[in-house]
Coordinates of C-alpha atoms and ligand atoms in Angstrom, one line a residue:
M279 CA 26.8 12.1 2.4
Q280 CA 25.8 10.3 5.7
F281 CA 23.4 7.9 3.5
A282 CA 26.4 6.9 1.2
R283 CA 28.7 6.4 4.3
L284 CA 25.9 4.4 6.0
A285 CA 25.7 2.3 3.0
G286 CA 29.6 1.6 3.0
V287 CA 29.8 2.9 -0.8
R288 CA 33.4 2.3 -1.7
A289 CA 35.8 2.3 -5.0
G290 CA 35.3 -0.8 -7.3
Q291 CA 31.2 -1.3 -6.4
R292 CA 28.5 -0.8 -8.9
V293 CA 25.7 1.2 -7.5
L294 CA 22.1 2.0 -8.3
D295 CA 20.7 5.4 -7.1
V296 CA 16.8 4.7 -7.2
G297 CA 14.5 7.7 -7.2
C298 CA 17.3 9.8 -7.6
G299 CA 15.6 13.3 -8.1
P300 CA 17.8 16.1 -9.1
G301 CA 20.9 14.1 -8.0
A302 CA 22.2 15.1 -4.8
L303 CA 23.3 11.1 -3.9
T304 CA 24.2 10.7 -7.6
A305 CA 26.8 13.6 -7.2
Q306 CA 28.4 11.8 -3.9
L307 CA 28.1 8.4 -5.5
V308 CA 30.0 9.8 -8.7
E309 CA 32.6 11.1 -6.7
R310 CA 33.1 8.2 -4.8
L311 CA 32.8 5.5 -7.8
G312 CA 33.3 7.5 -10.8
A313 CA 30.4 8.1 -13.4
D314 CA 30.9 4.4 -15.2
A315 CA 30.2 2.7 -11.9
V316 CA 26.8 4.6 -11.1
S317 CA 23.4 4.1 -12.6
A318 CA 20.1 6.3 -11.8
I319 CA 16.5 6.1 -12.2
D320 CA 13.7 8.4 -11.3
P321 CA 10.2 8.8 -13.0
S322 CA 10.3 12.7 -13.2
G323 CA 11.3 13.6 -16.5
S324 CA 12.8 17.0 -15.5
F325 CA 15.0 15.4 -12.7
V326 CA 16.0 12.6 -15.3
A327 CA 17.0 15.3 -17.7
A328 CA 19.0 17.4 -15.0
V329 CA 20.9 14.6 -13.9
R330 CA 21.9 13.5 -17.5
A331 CA 22.9 17.2 -18.1
R332 CA 24.8 17.0 -15.1
F333 CA 26.4 13.8 -15.4
P334 CA 26.3 12.8 -19.2
E335 CA 28.5 9.7 -18.5
V336 CA 25.9 8.4 -15.7
D337 CA 23.5 5.9 -17.0
V338 CA 20.1 7.6 -16.1
Q339 CA 16.8 6.0 -16.8
S340 CA 13.2 7.1 -16.6
G341 CA 11.0 4.8 -14.5
V342 CA 9.8 3.5 -11.3
A343 CA 11.6 1.5 -8.6
E344 CA 8.5 -1.2 -8.7
Q345 CA 9.5 -1.9 -12.3
L346 CA 13.6 -1.4 -12.7
S347 CA 14.8 -1.7 -16.2
F348 CA 18.1 -3.5 -15.0
P349 CA 18.9 -7.3 -15.3
D350 CA 19.1 -9.3 -12.0
G351 CA 22.3 -8.9 -10.1
S352 CA 23.7 -5.6 -11.8
F353 CA 24.7 -3.9 -8.8
D354 CA 26.7 -4.3 -5.5
I355 CA 24.6 -1.8 -3.9
A356 CA 21.0 -0.2 -4.5
L357 CA 20.2 2.8 -2.6
A358 CA 16.8 4.8 -2.1
Q359 CA 17.4 8.1 -0.4
L360 CA 13.8 9.7 0.8
V361 CA 12.0 7.6 -1.7
V362 CA 10.2 4.5 -0.1
H363 CA 7.4 6.8 1.0
F364 CA 6.8 8.1 -2.5
M365 CA 6.5 4.6 -3.9
T366 CA 2.8 3.5 -5.0
D367 CA 3.9 0.0 -3.9
P368 CA 6.9 0.0 -1.7
L369 CA 7.2 -4.0 -1.3
S370 CA 7.6 -4.4 -5.1
G371 CA 10.1 -1.3 -5.2
L372 CA 12.3 -3.0 -2.4
R373 CA 11.6 -6.4 -4.0
E374 CA 12.9 -4.8 -7.3
M375 CA 15.9 -3.3 -5.5
A376 CA 16.9 -6.7 -4.3
R377 CA 16.4 -8.5 -7.5
V378 CA 19.0 -5.9 -9.5
T379 CA 21.4 -6.4 -6.6
R380 CA 23.7 -9.4 -6.6
A381 CA 23.5 -12.1 -4.1
G382 CA 25.1 -10.7 -0.9
G383 CA 25.1 -7.0 -2.1
L384 CA 23.3 -4.2 -0.1
V385 CA 20.0 -2.8 -0.3
A386 CA 19.6 0.5 1.7
A387 CA 16.8 2.9 2.3
C388 CA 15.9 6.0 4.4
V389 CA 12.9 7.9 4.9
W390 CA 12.3 10.9 7.3
D391 CA 11.0 10.4 10.6
H392 CA 7.6 12.0 10.0
A393 CA 5.7 9.9 12.4
G394 CA 8.0 10.8 15.6
G395 CA 8.1 14.4 14.8
G396 CA 12.0 14.5 13.6
G397 CA 11.6 14.9 10.1
P398 CA 12.7 18.3 8.5
L399 CA 9.1 19.3 8.0
A400 CA 7.8 18.6 11.6
T401 CA 7.3 22.4 12.3
F402 CA 5.5 23.3 9.3
W403 CA 3.1 20.1 9.9
Q404 CA 2.5 21.0 13.3
A405 CA 1.5 24.8 12.1
V406 CA -0.8 22.8 9.5
H407 CA -2.5 21.0 12.2
D408 CA -2.8 23.8 14.7
I409 CA -4.9 25.5 11.7
D410 CA -6.4 22.5 10.2
P411 CA -6.5 19.4 12.4
R412 CA -7.8 17.2 9.8
A413 CA -5.1 17.6 7.3
R414 CA -3.2 14.6 6.4
G415 CA 0.7 14.9 7.1
E416 CA 3.1 12.5 6.1
A417 CA 3.2 10.3 9.4
E418 CA 1.4 7.5 7.7
L419 CA 3.6 7.4 4.7
A420 CA 5.7 4.0 4.3
G421 CA 8.7 4.0 6.1
A422 CA 8.1 7.1 8.0
R423 CA 7.5 5.4 11.5
E424 CA 10.2 3.7 13.5
G425 CA 10.8 0.2 12.4
H426 CA 8.6 0.1 9.4
L427 CA 11.2 0.1 6.8
A428 CA 12.7 -2.9 8.3
E429 CA 9.5 -4.6 8.3
L430 CA 9.1 -3.6 4.6
C431 CA 12.4 -5.5 3.8
E432 CA 11.1 -8.6 5.1
A433 CA 8.7 -9.3 2.7
P434 CA 11.2 -9.2 -0.6
G435 CA 13.3 -11.7 1.3
L436 CA 16.2 -9.6 2.4
D437 CA 18.5 -10.7 5.0
D438 CA 20.5 -9.4 7.7
I439 CA 18.0 -6.4 8.2
D440 CA 19.7 -3.8 10.2
P441 CA 17.5 -0.9 11.0
T442 CA 19.5 2.5 12.1
S443 CA 19.0 6.1 12.0
L444 CA 20.8 9.4 10.9
T445 CA 20.4 13.0 11.9
V446 CA 21.6 16.0 9.7
N447 CA 21.4 19.8 10.7
V448 CA 20.4 22.4 8.1
R449 CA 20.9 25.9 8.8
F450 CA 18.6 28.5 7.5
T451 CA 19.7 32.5 7.5
T452 CA 16.3 33.8 7.1
F453 CA 12.7 32.4 7.6
A454 CA 12.0 33.0 3.9
D455 CA 14.6 30.6 2.9
W456 CA 12.8 27.9 5.2
W457 CA 9.6 29.0 3.9
E458 CA 10.0 29.6 0.3
P459 CA 10.6 25.8 -0.9
F460 CA 7.1 25.1 0.4
T461 CA 5.4 27.3 -2.0
L462 CA 7.0 25.4 -5.0
G463 CA 4.6 22.6 -4.8
V464 CA 6.9 19.8 -4.4
G465 CA 5.8 16.8 -2.4
P466 CA 2.8 16.5 0.2
A467 CA 3.8 19.6 2.0
G468 CA 4.2 21.7 -1.0
A469 CA 0.9 20.5 -2.6
Y470 CA -0.7 21.5 0.7
V471 CA 0.4 25.0 0.3
T472 CA -0.4 25.5 -3.3
Q473 CA -3.9 24.5 -2.9
L474 CA -4.6 27.2 -0.2
D475 CA -5.5 30.6 -1.3
Q476 CA -3.4 33.5 -0.6
A477 CA -5.5 34.4 2.8
R478 CA -5.0 31.0 4.1
R479 CA -1.3 30.5 2.9
E480 CA -0.4 33.9 4.8
V481 CA -2.1 32.4 7.9
L482 CA -0.2 29.3 7.7
R483 CA 3.1 31.1 7.0
N484 CA 2.6 33.3 10.0
R485 CA 1.9 30.2 12.1
C486 CA 5.2 28.7 10.7
A487 CA 7.1 31.9 11.6
Q488 CA 5.5 31.9 15.3
L489 CA 6.9 28.5 15.8
Q490 CA 10.3 28.9 14.4
P491 CA 13.0 30.3 16.6
P492 CA 14.3 33.8 15.4
A493 CA 16.6 33.6 12.2
P494 CA 19.1 32.6 11.4
F495 CA 18.1 28.8 12.9
Q496 CA 19.1 25.4 12.6
V497 CA 16.6 22.4 11.8
A498 CA 17.8 19.1 13.0
A499 CA 16.1 16.3 10.9
S500 CA 16.4 12.6 11.5
A501 CA 15.6 9.7 8.9
W502 CA 14.7 6.2 9.4
C503 CA 17.4 3.8 7.7
V504 CA 17.7 0.3 6.8
R505 CA 20.5 -1.9 5.7
A506 CA 19.8 -5.4 4.2
H507 CA 21.5 -8.0 2.2
A508 CA 19.9 -9.4 -1.1
Ligands
SAM1459 C1 12.6 13.4 -1.9 S1 13.1 13.2 -3.7 C2 14.6 12.4 -3.3 C3 15.4 12.4 -4.2 C4 17.1 12.0 -4.1 N1 17.1 10.5 -3.7 C5 17.6 12.7 -3.0 O1 17.8 12.2 -1.9 O2 17.8 14.1 -3.2 C6 11.9 11.7 -3.9 C7 12.1 11.3 -5.3 O3 11.5 9.8 -5.5 C8 10.8 10.1 -6.9 N2 10.0 9.1 -7.0 C9 8.7 9.0 -6.7 N3 8.1 7.8 -6.9 C10 8.9 7.0 -7.1 C11 8.9 5.7 -7.7 N4 7.6 4.8 -7.3 N5 10.0 5.0 -7.8 C12 11.0 5.7 -8.1 N6 11.3 7.0 -7.7 C13 10.1 7.7 -7.4 C14 10.4 11.4 -7.1 O4 10.4 11.6 -8.4 C15 11.8 12.2 -6.5 O5 12.6 12.3 -7.3

């Protein structure tokens, strides 16, 4: 919701959702613009299938940001919500987003503040590093430190680069509600948990429980954002 608002998405525009995942942003775009005005792309077959099933009228493609299957200047806005840090080649991904956006249109991206400890996984990675100081977190990923998304936008020749940030608050009723998603193997945090044996997983779970306040609790999560013109 906040990211779509930040990008100034409004009726009459054609918008591309790059790295749409299961469709959280796609849903907001459809609500604001109608399904005909929205395209989405993701490399994960299961996410593509889920978004197609949920929004049969949205053009959902299978593919990566680095090689977008859309003609030049197809969109008024190209958005990548929490995706740039997963791209194999973020510069190519942003260059492609600029290519498929019309001249003067908007390219916008956001990535959690993993480096500044403001992201939603800060407590998780703190617990990991308390136990395993050599574990690689997500702080070094593209766009995860202040100013880096804006730097990345310079190479593709984007103009009027405007770095900003946003913060969301998520409430958890129980500690299990917070912990369980880490056991699903999603993203670097999930991958870290699933390669642990049961005993080491329990040690990490207990350390996380020590660091979190008693439930119910709220997690404030900040993301670095950038808006720029094609
Ligand atoms: C954290 S999810 C974000 C999903 C969605 N944008 C959202 O905000 O809910 C990251 C998504 O990026 C996708 N992804 C990974 N590498 C990508 C790439 N090179 N190009 C486009 N999407 C990619 C993943 O498949 C995943 O769906």
